Tab-separated table of C-alpha atoms in Angstrom:
chain	number	residue	atom	x	y	z
K	146	UNK	CA	-101.789	-15.335	-82.374
K	147	UNK	CA	-104.587	-14.369	-80.128
K	148	UNK	CA	-104.520	-11.206	-78.180
K	149	UNK	CA	-105.135	-11.325	-74.545
K	150	UNK	CA	-105.634	-8.634	-72.036
K	151	UNK	CA	-102.485	-9.418	-70.235
K	152	UNK	CA	-98.791	-9.578	-70.765
K	153	UNK	CA	-97.277	-10.606	-74.071
K	154	UNK	CA	-95.976	-14.239	-74.810
K	155	UNK	CA	-92.327	-13.920	-75.129
K	156	UNK	CA	-90.086	-11.415	-73.362
K	157	UNK	CA	-89.878	-10.494	-69.811
K	158	UNK	CA	-88.223	-7.473	-68.375
K	159	UNK	CA	-90.125	-6.781	-65.261
K	160	UNK	CA	-87.375	-4.632	-63.832
K	161	UNK	CA	-87.003	-1.182	-65.344
K	162	UNK	CA	-83.885	-0.450	-67.281
K	163	UNK	CA	-82.938	3.117	-68.079
K	164	UNK	CA	-82.458	4.041	-71.681
K	165	UNK	CA	-80.694	6.910	-73.275
K	166	UNK	CA	-82.532	10.215	-73.036
K	167	UNK	CA	-83.301	12.566	-75.883
K	168	UNK	CA	-86.391	14.391	-76.907
K	169	UNK	CA	-88.363	11.265	-75.996
K	170	UNK	CA	-87.336	11.408	-72.383
K	171	UNK	CA	-86.141	8.398	-70.377
K	172	UNK	CA	-87.615	5.045	-71.173
K	173	UNK	CA	-87.930	2.243	-68.644
K	174	UNK	CA	-89.443	-0.745	-70.477
K	175	UNK	CA	-91.338	-3.509	-68.803
K	176	UNK	CA	-91.393	-6.070	-71.457
K	177	UNK	CA	-93.148	-9.394	-70.899
K	178	UNK	CA	-93.750	-11.925	-73.629
K	179	UNK	CA	-95.870	-15.048	-73.851
K	180	UNK	CA	-94.492	-16.964	-76.858
K	181	UNK	CA	-96.746	-18.134	-79.708
K	182	UNK	CA	-99.345	-15.407	-78.998
K	183	UNK	CA	-99.989	-11.687	-78.532
K	184	UNK	CA	-101.322	-8.641	-76.661
K	185	UNK	CA	-100.118	-5.416	-75.153
K	186	UNK	CA	-100.520	-2.820	-72.457
K	187	UNK	CA	-100.015	0.906	-72.608
K	188	UNK	CA	-97.189	2.059	-70.465
K	189	UNK	CA	-96.616	5.763	-69.949
K	190	UNK	CA	-93.600	7.543	-71.267
K	191	UNK	CA	-92.499	11.106	-70.455
K	192	UNK	CA	-92.435	13.725	-73.223
K	193	UNK	CA	-93.439	11.156	-75.864
K	194	UNK	CA	-94.863	13.090	-78.791
K	195	UNK	CA	-96.242	9.950	-80.329
K	196	UNK	CA	-98.211	8.853	-77.270
K	197	UNK	CA	-96.773	5.414	-77.328
K	198	UNK	CA	-94.240	3.299	-75.614
K	199	UNK	CA	-92.215	0.222	-76.538
K	200	UNK	CA	-93.033	-1.284	-73.188
K	201	UNK	CA	-95.277	-4.293	-73.542
K	202	UNK	CA	-97.458	-6.126	-71.130
K	203	UNK	CA	-100.590	-8.179	-71.515
K	204	UNK	CA	-103.005	-5.555	-70.197
K	205	UNK	CA	-104.432	-2.308	-71.290
K	206	UNK	CA	-105.703	-1.378	-67.849
K	207	UNK	CA	-104.550	-1.698	-64.284
K	208	UNK	CA	-107.453	-3.751	-63.071
K	209	UNK	CA	-106.715	-7.129	-61.505
K	210	UNK	CA	-108.310	-10.094	-63.166
K	211	UNK	CA	-110.276	-13.032	-61.794
K	212	UNK	CA	-109.762	-16.710	-62.418
K	213	UNK	CA	-112.175	-16.990	-65.338
K	214	UNK	CA	-110.536	-14.048	-67.081
K	215	UNK	CA	-107.070	-15.501	-66.548
K	216	UNK	CA	-108.305	-18.827	-67.850
K	217	UNK	CA	-109.690	-17.140	-70.987
K	218	UNK	CA	-106.444	-15.170	-71.549
K	219	UNK	CA	-104.310	-18.285	-71.131
K	220	UNK	CA	-106.344	-20.203	-73.718
K	221	UNK	CA	-106.318	-17.334	-76.154
K	222	UNK	CA	-102.590	-16.968	-75.694
K	223	UNK	CA	-102.092	-20.567	-76.795
K	224	UNK	CA	-104.544	-20.783	-79.679
K	225	UNK	CA	-103.140	-19.384	-82.883
K	226	UNK	CA	-101.343	-20.351	-86.089
K	227	UNK	CA	-99.743	-23.299	-84.314
K	228	UNK	CA	-103.210	-24.624	-83.443
K	229	UNK	CA	-104.144	-24.670	-87.142
K	230	UNK	CA	-101.052	-26.831	-87.936
K	231	UNK	CA	-101.957	-29.600	-85.472
K	232	UNK	CA	-103.952	-31.665	-88.024
K	233	UNK	CA	-100.876	-31.741	-90.293
K	234	UNK	CA	-98.641	-32.680	-87.321
K	235	UNK	CA	-100.923	-35.610	-86.518
K	236	UNK	CA	-100.850	-36.682	-90.137
K	237	UNK	CA	-97.073	-37.079	-89.777
K	238	UNK	CA	-97.266	-39.276	-86.673
K	239	UNK	CA	-100.579	-41.085	-87.295
K	240	UNK	CA	-103.693	-41.387	-85.118
K	241	UNK	CA	-102.067	-44.055	-82.872
K	242	UNK	CA	-98.946	-42.107	-81.984
K	243	UNK	CA	-99.782	-38.371	-82.635
K	244	UNK	CA	-102.284	-37.717	-79.865
K	245	UNK	CA	-100.212	-39.557	-77.168
K	246	UNK	CA	-97.102	-37.649	-78.194
K	247	UNK	CA	-99.084	-34.390	-78.014
K	248	UNK	CA	-100.147	-35.330	-74.520
K	249	UNK	CA	-96.556	-36.082	-73.520
K	250	UNK	CA	-95.292	-32.755	-74.828
K	251	UNK	CA	-98.235	-30.974	-73.199
K	252	UNK	CA	-97.442	-32.687	-69.854
K	253	UNK	CA	-93.765	-31.645	-69.994
K	254	UNK	CA	-94.680	-28.069	-70.929
K	255	UNK	CA	-97.128	-27.907	-68.024
K	256	UNK	CA	-94.575	-29.305	-65.577
K	257	UNK	CA	-92.053	-26.660	-66.743
K	258	UNK	CA	-94.646	-23.896	-66.287
K	259	UNK	CA	-95.171	-25.026	-62.684
K	260	UNK	CA	-91.380	-25.098	-62.161
K	261	UNK	CA	-91.081	-21.486	-63.309
K	262	UNK	CA	-93.850	-20.461	-60.876
K	263	UNK	CA	-92.005	-22.141	-57.991
K	264	UNK	CA	-88.705	-20.506	-58.963
K	265	UNK	CA	-90.398	-17.091	-59.126
K	266	UNK	CA	-91.875	-17.549	-55.673
K	267	UNK	CA	-88.569	-18.474	-54.045
K	268	UNK	CA	-86.505	-15.926	-55.859
K	269	UNK	CA	-89.093	-13.201	-55.245
K	270	UNK	CA	-88.883	-13.783	-51.488
K	271	UNK	CA	-85.144	-13.999	-51.506
K	272	UNK	CA	-84.494	-10.809	-53.534
K	273	UNK	CA	-87.671	-8.974	-52.553
K	274	UNK	CA	-88.840	-8.883	-56.136
K	275	UNK	CA	-92.485	-8.692	-57.216
K	276	UNK	CA	-94.162	-9.239	-60.522
K	277	UNK	CA	-91.222	-11.078	-62.042
K	278	UNK	CA	-91.130	-12.165	-65.668
K	279	UNK	CA	-89.452	-15.117	-67.366
K	280	UNK	CA	-86.208	-13.267	-68.038
K	281	UNK	CA	-86.054	-12.084	-64.414
K	282	UNK	CA	-86.334	-15.616	-63.140
K	283	UNK	CA	-83.588	-16.957	-65.333
K	284	UNK	CA	-81.314	-13.991	-64.575
K	285	UNK	CA	-81.754	-14.293	-60.786
K	286	UNK	CA	-81.400	-18.130	-60.948
K	287	UNK	CA	-78.011	-17.718	-62.637
K	288	UNK	CA	-77.073	-15.044	-60.130
K	289	UNK	CA	-78.105	-17.296	-57.251
K	290	UNK	CA	-76.235	-20.309	-58.560
K	291	UNK	CA	-73.092	-18.854	-60.060
K	292	UNK	CA	-72.765	-15.925	-57.691
K	293	UNK	CA	-72.579	-13.547	-60.663
K	294	UNK	CA	-74.792	-10.795	-62.114
K	295	UNK	CA	-76.787	-13.382	-64.133
K	296	UNK	CA	-76.862	-11.291	-67.270
K	297	UNK	CA	-75.943	-14.308	-69.376
K	298	UNK	CA	-79.262	-15.883	-68.444
K	299	UNK	CA	-81.306	-12.893	-69.507
K	300	UNK	CA	-79.305	-12.511	-72.729
K	301	UNK	CA	-79.952	-16.196	-73.555
K	302	UNK	CA	-83.703	-15.790	-72.980
K	303	UNK	CA	-83.817	-12.530	-74.947
K	304	UNK	CA	-81.944	-14.152	-77.856
K	305	UNK	CA	-84.373	-17.011	-78.124
K	306	UNK	CA	-87.335	-14.616	-77.765
K	307	UNK	CA	-86.026	-12.489	-80.647
K	308	UNK	CA	-85.492	-15.543	-82.758
K	309	UNK	CA	-88.853	-16.943	-81.909
K	310	UNK	CA	-90.813	-13.702	-82.525
K	311	UNK	CA	-89.069	-12.868	-85.806
K	312	UNK	CA	-89.710	-16.482	-86.859
K	313	UNK	CA	-93.387	-16.091	-86.022
K	314	UNK	CA	-93.541	-12.878	-88.086
K	315	UNK	CA	-91.996	-14.638	-91.053
K	316	UNK	CA	-94.496	-17.481	-90.668
K	317	UNK	CA	-97.288	-14.908	-90.644
K	318	UNK	CA	-96.130	-13.708	-94.105
K	319	UNK	CA	-96.474	-17.271	-95.490
K	320	UNK	CA	-99.671	-17.971	-93.561
K	321	UNK	CA	-101.583	-14.876	-94.862
K	322	UNK	CA	-100.227	-15.165	-98.430
K	323	UNK	CA	-101.060	-18.892	-98.593
K	324	UNK	CA	-104.621	-18.369	-97.453
K	325	UNK	CA	-105.277	-15.466	-99.802
K	326	UNK	CA	-103.707	-17.441	-102.693
K	327	UNK	CA	-106.024	-20.372	-101.907
K	328	UNK	CA	-109.134	-18.147	-101.808
K	329	UNK	CA	-108.199	-16.417	-105.139
K	330	UNK	CA	-107.497	-19.699	-106.944
K	331	UNK	CA	-110.683	-21.309	-105.616
K	332	UNK	CA	-112.761	-18.628	-107.317
K	333	UNK	CA	-110.454	-17.830	-110.260
K	334	UNK	CA	-108.584	-21.068	-111.141
K	335	UNK	CA	-106.918	-19.421	-114.148
K	336	UNK	CA	-105.053	-16.976	-111.832
K	337	UNK	CA	-102.027	-19.134	-110.968
K	338	UNK	CA	-99.973	-16.277	-109.484
K	339	UNK	CA	-96.563	-17.101	-107.952
K	340	UNK	CA	-96.552	-17.081	-104.132
K	341	UNK	CA	-93.766	-14.487	-104.133
K	342	UNK	CA	-96.077	-11.944	-105.757
K	343	UNK	CA	-98.516	-12.336	-102.891
K	344	UNK	CA	-95.642	-11.926	-100.412
K	345	UNK	CA	-94.453	-8.679	-102.101
K	346	UNK	CA	-97.983	-7.183	-102.105
K	347	UNK	CA	-98.437	-8.231	-98.509
K	348	UNK	CA	-95.120	-6.579	-97.563
K	349	UNK	CA	-96.611	-3.133	-98.295
K	350	UNK	CA	-99.503	-3.719	-95.901
K	351	UNK	CA	-97.319	-5.270	-93.271
K	352	UNK	CA	-94.914	-2.367	-93.428
K	353	UNK	CA	-97.777	0.046	-92.879
K	354	UNK	CA	-99.045	-1.724	-89.789
K	355	UNK	CA	-95.521	-2.017	-88.311
K	356	UNK	CA	-95.516	1.785	-88.004
K	357	UNK	CA	-98.718	1.941	-86.026
K	358	UNK	CA	-97.209	3.255	-82.757
K	359	UNK	CA	-100.367	4.336	-80.973
K	360	UNK	CA	-101.235	1.814	-78.367
K	361	UNK	CA	-104.948	2.532	-78.450
K	362	UNK	CA	-105.010	1.682	-82.096
K	363	UNK	CA	-103.211	-1.571	-81.422
K	364	UNK	CA	-105.737	-2.362	-78.687
K	365	UNK	CA	-108.437	-2.165	-81.346
K	366	UNK	CA	-106.354	-4.591	-83.451
K	367	UNK	CA	-106.291	-6.906	-80.514
K	368	UNK	CA	-110.028	-6.960	-80.016
K	369	UNK	CA	-110.704	-7.539	-83.736
K	370	UNK	CA	-108.104	-10.220	-83.928
K	371	UNK	CA	-109.641	-12.169	-81.038
K	372	UNK	CA	-113.016	-12.136	-82.727
K	373	UNK	CA	-111.544	-13.239	-86.014
K	374	UNK	CA	-109.486	-16.164	-84.700
K	375	UNK	CA	-112.386	-17.751	-82.768
K	376	UNK	CA	-114.798	-17.088	-85.655
K	377	UNK	CA	-112.328	-18.699	-88.005
K	378	UNK	CA	-111.769	-21.771	-85.792
K	379	UNK	CA	-115.527	-22.242	-85.425
K	380	UNK	CA	-116.054	-22.072	-89.175
K	381	UNK	CA	-113.176	-24.524	-89.753
K	382	UNK	CA	-114.848	-27.058	-87.452
K	383	UNK	CA	-118.157	-26.617	-89.290
K	384	UNK	CA	-116.375	-27.186	-92.585
K	385	UNK	CA	-114.696	-30.338	-91.255
K	386	UNK	CA	-117.948	-31.801	-90.062
K	387	UNK	CA	-119.592	-31.019	-93.401
K	388	UNK	CA	-116.864	-32.736	-95.378
K	389	UNK	CA	-115.887	-35.759	-93.276
K	390	UNK	CA	-117.234	-39.284	-93.996
K	391	UNK	CA	-117.205	-40.817	-90.516
K	392	UNK	CA	-118.235	-44.230	-91.908
K	393	UNK	CA	-115.060	-44.603	-93.962
K	394	UNK	CA	-112.374	-47.091	-92.942
K	395	UNK	CA	-109.574	-45.279	-91.073
K	396	UNK	CA	-107.203	-48.189	-90.482
K	397	UNK	CA	-104.711	-46.723	-92.975
K	398	UNK	CA	-104.534	-43.524	-90.826
K	399	UNK	CA	-103.249	-45.217	-87.724
K	400	UNK	CA	-99.551	-45.206	-88.537
K	401	UNK	CA	-97.318	-42.313	-89.438
K	402	UNK	CA	-93.816	-41.861	-90.812
K	403	UNK	CA	-91.075	-42.211	-88.198
K	404	UNK	CA	-88.780	-40.043	-90.380
K	405	UNK	CA	-91.199	-37.153	-89.873
K	406	UNK	CA	-91.249	-37.351	-86.061
K	407	UNK	CA	-88.628	-34.575	-85.667
K	408	UNK	CA	-90.870	-32.237	-87.747
K	409	UNK	CA	-93.835	-33.356	-85.618
K	410	UNK	CA	-91.926	-32.413	-82.459
K	411	UNK	CA	-91.100	-28.964	-83.751
K	412	UNK	CA	-94.679	-28.222	-84.781
K	413	UNK	CA	-96.101	-29.617	-81.520
K	414	UNK	CA	-93.790	-27.605	-79.280
K	415	UNK	CA	-94.472	-24.551	-81.367
K	416	UNK	CA	-98.204	-24.845	-80.505
K	417	UNK	CA	-97.438	-25.052	-76.724
K	418	UNK	CA	-95.290	-21.871	-76.553
K	419	UNK	CA	-97.204	-20.184	-73.693
K	420	UNK	CA	-94.659	-20.492	-70.889
K	421	UNK	CA	-93.829	-16.798	-71.007
K	422	UNK	CA	-97.438	-15.992	-70.281
K	423	UNK	CA	-97.783	-17.732	-66.948
K	424	UNK	CA	-95.919	-15.259	-64.705
K	425	UNK	CA	-97.476	-12.070	-66.042
K	426	UNK	CA	-100.931	-13.560	-65.817
K	427	UNK	CA	-100.465	-14.641	-62.292
K	428	UNK	CA	-99.079	-11.211	-61.390
K	429	UNK	CA	-102.360	-9.654	-62.548
K	430	UNK	CA	-104.713	-12.003	-60.684
K	431	UNK	CA	-106.838	-11.115	-57.700
K	432	UNK	CA	-106.153	-14.592	-56.267
K	433	UNK	CA	-102.709	-15.557	-57.588
K	434	UNK	CA	-102.555	-18.576	-55.277
K	435	UNK	CA	-105.203	-20.276	-57.453
K	436	UNK	CA	-103.188	-19.872	-60.666
K	437	UNK	CA	-101.247	-23.221	-60.646
K	438	UNK	CA	-104.533	-25.145	-60.556
K	439	UNK	CA	-105.930	-22.885	-63.264
K	440	UNK	CA	-102.940	-23.598	-65.508
K	441	UNK	CA	-103.423	-27.383	-65.058
K	442	UNK	CA	-107.064	-27.127	-66.056
K	443	UNK	CA	-106.345	-24.779	-68.991
K	444	UNK	CA	-103.614	-27.044	-70.394
K	445	UNK	CA	-105.963	-30.058	-70.159
K	446	UNK	CA	-108.630	-28.145	-72.076
K	447	UNK	CA	-106.065	-27.008	-74.613
K	448	UNK	CA	-104.812	-30.529	-75.108
K	449	UNK	CA	-108.341	-31.845	-75.496
K	450	UNK	CA	-109.113	-29.172	-78.097
K	451	UNK	CA	-105.910	-29.948	-79.981
K	452	UNK	CA	-106.527	-33.662	-80.104
K	453	UNK	CA	-110.147	-33.265	-81.187
K	454	UNK	CA	-109.427	-30.564	-83.775
K	455	UNK	CA	-106.283	-32.284	-85.033
K	456	UNK	CA	-107.793	-35.757	-85.320
K	457	UNK	CA	-110.974	-34.533	-87.011
K	458	UNK	CA	-108.921	-32.469	-89.421
K	459	UNK	CA	-106.789	-35.452	-90.307
K	460	UNK	CA	-109.831	-37.700	-90.687
K	461	UNK	CA	-111.339	-35.122	-93.095
K	462	UNK	CA	-108.374	-34.550	-95.387
K	463	UNK	CA	-106.379	-37.762	-94.773
K	464	UNK	CA	-102.729	-37.596	-95.884
K	465	UNK	CA	-103.564	-34.593	-98.067
K	466	UNK	CA	-103.861	-32.442	-94.974
K	467	UNK	CA	-102.092	-29.133	-95.556
K	468	UNK	CA	-99.561	-27.563	-93.180
K	469	UNK	CA	-102.247	-25.067	-92.240
K	470	UNK	CA	-105.637	-26.724	-92.437
K	471	UNK	CA	-107.360	-23.696	-93.977
K	472	UNK	CA	-105.200	-24.339	-97.130
K	473	UNK	CA	-107.339	-27.435	-97.689
K	474	UNK	CA	-110.628	-25.567	-97.916
K	475	UNK	CA	-112.304	-25.429	-101.292
K	476	UNK	CA	-114.455	-22.838	-102.934
K	477	UNK	CA	-117.492	-21.875	-100.875
K	478	UNK	CA	-118.732	-19.334	-98.362
K	479	UNK	CA	-117.722	-21.407	-95.309
K	480	UNK	CA	-114.182	-22.120	-96.405
K	481	UNK	CA	-113.529	-18.583	-97.658
K	482	UNK	CA	-114.889	-17.051	-94.487
K	483	UNK	CA	-112.608	-19.183	-92.336
K	484	UNK	CA	-109.534	-18.349	-94.463
K	485	UNK	CA	-110.180	-14.658	-94.518
K	486	UNK	CA	-110.979	-14.528	-90.777
K	487	UNK	CA	-107.802	-16.244	-89.672
K	488	UNK	CA	-105.726	-14.239	-92.166
K	489	UNK	CA	-107.121	-10.948	-90.805
K	490	UNK	CA	-106.375	-12.152	-87.286
K	491	UNK	CA	-102.728	-12.968	-88.154
K	492	UNK	CA	-102.335	-9.707	-90.067
K	493	UNK	CA	-103.456	-7.728	-87.060
K	494	UNK	CA	-101.245	-9.856	-84.801
K	495	UNK	CA	-98.020	-9.004	-86.714
K	496	UNK	CA	-97.465	-5.486	-85.230
K	497	UNK	CA	-98.094	-6.799	-81.691
K	498	UNK	CA	-95.636	-9.684	-82.058
K	499	UNK	CA	-93.260	-7.346	-83.806
K	500	UNK	CA	-92.974	-5.094	-80.744
K	501	UNK	CA	-91.052	-7.737	-78.815
K	502	UNK	CA	-87.816	-7.846	-80.941
K	503	UNK	CA	-88.075	-4.075	-81.485
K	504	UNK	CA	-88.198	-3.417	-77.753
K	505	UNK	CA	-85.287	-5.712	-77.010
K	506	UNK	CA	-83.073	-4.467	-79.834
K	507	UNK	CA	-83.904	-0.794	-79.390
K	508	UNK	CA	-81.474	-0.505	-76.481
K	509	UNK	CA	-78.321	-1.739	-78.316
K	510	UNK	CA	-79.397	0.103	-81.499
K	511	UNK	CA	-79.655	3.388	-79.616
K	512	UNK	CA	-76.273	2.748	-77.952
K	513	UNK	CA	-74.766	2.013	-81.367
K	514	UNK	CA	-76.040	5.304	-82.830
K	515	UNK	CA	-76.128	7.698	-79.893
K	516	UNK	CA	-75.995	10.781	-82.080
K	517	UNK	CA	-79.244	9.858	-83.896
K	518	UNK	CA	-82.707	10.780	-82.763
K	519	UNK	CA	-84.631	7.908	-81.208
K	520	UNK	CA	-87.371	8.201	-83.824
K	521	UNK	CA	-84.888	7.727	-86.691
K	522	UNK	CA	-83.202	4.776	-84.951
K	523	UNK	CA	-86.509	3.064	-84.329
K	524	UNK	CA	-87.857	3.844	-87.832
K	525	UNK	CA	-84.909	2.129	-89.541
K	526	UNK	CA	-84.862	-0.669	-87.012
K	527	UNK	CA	-88.488	-1.480	-87.848
K	528	UNK	CA	-87.835	-1.313	-91.591
K	529	UNK	CA	-84.870	-3.645	-91.283
K	530	UNK	CA	-86.693	-6.163	-89.164
K	531	UNK	CA	-89.775	-6.233	-91.380
K	532	UNK	CA	-87.564	-6.735	-94.404
K	533	UNK	CA	-85.712	-9.504	-92.549
K	534	UNK	CA	-88.952	-11.386	-91.811
K	535	UNK	CA	-90.037	-10.890	-95.435
K	536	UNK	CA	-86.748	-12.262	-96.756
K	537	UNK	CA	-86.995	-15.359	-94.670
K	538	UNK	CA	-90.565	-15.903	-95.889
K	539	UNK	CA	-89.378	-15.660	-99.491
K	540	UNK	CA	-86.389	-17.968	-98.960
K	541	UNK	CA	-88.334	-20.584	-96.941
K	542	UNK	CA	-91.912	-20.678	-98.265
K	543	UNK	CA	-92.623	-24.098	-96.841
K	544	UNK	CA	-94.647	-23.107	-93.805
K	545	UNK	CA	-94.657	-26.546	-92.142
K	546	UNK	CA	-90.874	-26.758	-92.207
K	547	UNK	CA	-90.538	-23.168	-91.008
K	548	UNK	CA	-92.870	-23.844	-88.091
K	549	UNK	CA	-90.910	-26.965	-87.246
K	550	UNK	CA	-87.599	-25.105	-87.423
K	551	UNK	CA	-88.744	-22.261	-85.114
K	552	UNK	CA	-90.412	-24.725	-82.779
K	553	UNK	CA	-87.382	-26.993	-82.476
K	554	UNK	CA	-84.678	-24.313	-82.497
K	555	UNK	CA	-86.172	-21.728	-80.149
K	556	UNK	CA	-89.489	-22.750	-78.670
K	557	UNK	CA	-88.231	-25.972	-77.179
K	558	UNK	CA	-85.491	-24.045	-75.369
K	559	UNK	CA	-87.939	-21.628	-73.799
K	560	UNK	CA	-90.475	-24.343	-72.951
K	561	UNK	CA	-88.376	-27.365	-71.968
K	562	UNK	CA	-84.732	-26.340	-71.260
K	563	UNK	CA	-84.637	-23.108	-69.323
K	564	UNK	CA	-87.393	-23.966	-66.697
K	565	UNK	CA	-85.832	-27.182	-65.329
K	566	UNK	CA	-82.324	-25.639	-65.542
K	567	UNK	CA	-83.561	-22.660	-63.453
K	568	UNK	CA	-85.295	-25.036	-60.984
K	569	UNK	CA	-82.123	-27.025	-60.465
K	570	UNK	CA	-80.121	-23.833	-59.845
K	571	UNK	CA	-82.666	-22.352	-57.445
K	572	UNK	CA	-83.735	-25.393	-55.403
K	573	UNK	CA	-80.806	-27.833	-55.730
K	574	UNK	CA	-83.389	-30.623	-55.634
K	575	UNK	CA	-82.950	-34.203	-54.452
K	576	UNK	CA	-82.047	-36.980	-56.862
K	577	UNK	CA	-85.633	-37.810	-57.849
K	578	UNK	CA	-86.630	-34.294	-58.814
K	579	UNK	CA	-83.259	-33.587	-60.320
K	580	UNK	CA	-83.589	-36.693	-62.537
K	581	UNK	CA	-87.008	-35.581	-63.798
K	582	UNK	CA	-85.635	-32.123	-64.598
K	583	UNK	CA	-82.590	-33.558	-66.302
K	584	UNK	CA	-84.816	-35.911	-68.319
K	585	UNK	CA	-86.983	-33.063	-69.553
K	586	UNK	CA	-83.875	-31.007	-70.343
K	587	UNK	CA	-82.493	-33.999	-72.273
K	588	UNK	CA	-85.736	-34.259	-74.302
K	589	UNK	CA	-85.563	-30.523	-74.945
K	590	UNK	CA	-81.931	-30.647	-76.052
K	591	UNK	CA	-82.431	-33.760	-78.258
K	592	UNK	CA	-85.553	-32.201	-79.728
K	593	UNK	CA	-83.699	-29.007	-80.429
K	594	UNK	CA	-80.749	-30.746	-82.063
K	595	UNK	CA	-82.566	-33.433	-84.028
K	596	UNK	CA	-85.612	-31.293	-84.840
K	597	UNK	CA	-83.504	-28.415	-86.084
K	598	UNK	CA	-81.216	-30.722	-88.070
K	599	UNK	CA	-84.134	-32.479	-89.829
K	600	UNK	CA	-86.022	-29.220	-90.402
K	601	UNK	CA	-82.956	-27.662	-92.048
K	602	UNK	CA	-82.386	-30.827	-94.050
K	603	UNK	CA	-85.962	-30.891	-95.345
K	604	UNK	CA	-85.835	-27.133	-96.090
K	605	UNK	CA	-82.698	-27.718	-98.243
K	606	UNK	CA	-84.359	-30.698	-99.931
K	607	UNK	CA	-87.568	-28.735	-100.617
K	608	UNK	CA	-85.657	-25.780	-102.039
K	609	UNK	CA	-83.734	-28.125	-104.339
K	610	UNK	CA	-86.927	-29.882	-105.531
K	611	UNK	CA	-86.105	-33.145	-103.694
K	612	UNK	CA	-88.558	-35.144	-101.535
K	613	UNK	CA	-88.977	-34.136	-97.861
K	614	UNK	CA	-89.991	-36.123	-94.801
K	615	UNK	CA	-87.952	-39.197	-95.672
K	616	UNK	CA	-84.530	-40.554	-94.779
K	617	UNK	CA	-81.164	-38.832	-95.029
K	618	UNK	CA	-80.285	-36.918	-97.048
K	619	UNK	CA	-83.368	-36.449	-99.283
K	620	UNK	CA	-85.038	-39.755	-99.654
K	621	UNK	CA	-88.796	-39.931	-100.252
K	622	UNK	CA	-90.970	-40.861	-97.277
K	623	UNK	CA	-92.612	-44.354	-97.344
K	624	UNK	CA	-96.007	-44.658	-98.992
K	625	UNK	CA	-99.020	-44.655	-96.634
């Protein structure tokens, strides 16, 4: 949810593709996406009366960045709404199992990031391509291995990126509405307004920001959002320390519920969705050869922050930990400030994350309606996509299950399946390396299948009023 100076977390189209021309001129998007988080770059477009472009990167200027800047951008790109759900994820697995599993998932994600970097290096030399993105690597890997055009690889990546980004936008609806509802009810307990009312009111404001097409205005959103998220996280930590009894016996917090492990996996992998950020960041560095070491250090720092933040949050709220920890905060200046700060950050993030599916889908939409002006096509595409994210938020208001579903269904594919698959196709490694890659792919596939199945099962149970987190089909979880 944070906005960095460099390319955006999910999509990657580093090679220009010509679009249909009309009064807008010819568009050649360079779309790069980092996953769970957000920021943009202004890219020029001929004869564009709105002074904007659908092309997205992570920078608003052409300057190369140094190691410290890349380090800061990488951390910001991985700290967002998923970070605030880590305490709840640990409450599902327990203190004994949760942090080690987080470390395991972090290690696999890091290994896959390094694999993508290696694939980009080799494919870049072979095909004389520079500044490649995630989609380019998968496309050229398929081309290299199957001796075809490789379009199926890019389409697969784009499909998961669209699913991931629209899922994030739906989660943002629930996230913001839930925090505002908590603040209102903390100060006015008699105002027990249905969550759907908050969602409808929020829809108006979300729709307005989705039509902010001026990139300079969105750059201001990015700066304000970064300030808000780190302010909010700092205030949350202060709140936790103020409300935690560190002398209390925690032996009952050691063990979790094994039936909730698939949900834990989805939420954990959701919080590590930064693999689409690594290539664009390295492309913008003054010393790109130092980037692999930088990623290793950054992931270690991120993991440490997650374990500390998640464990402290769980110790504070025990098994009453909410899916987003700010939902636990009671009436008071500290809690309200944190809730409003992170809500404002997510609200400003929505239009940035929203650009990714719009940019990908604008091409087929324009081809489908060639007689229509590009403005009209894009206007209605934006309206339809905003309404789609709103409808999913209304239908699936359980944010922890929604996060787990998006994490298991889409994020695990981008983080754990495509990178080792591309590495095998590009390098044809020996048995040892191939076995490691196959093992990670197997974990990703099992996590996708099992995590998605259990998330959907729990969503159905929750919507029907049955218990969630237990056995099949809707059995209550064991008592802690």
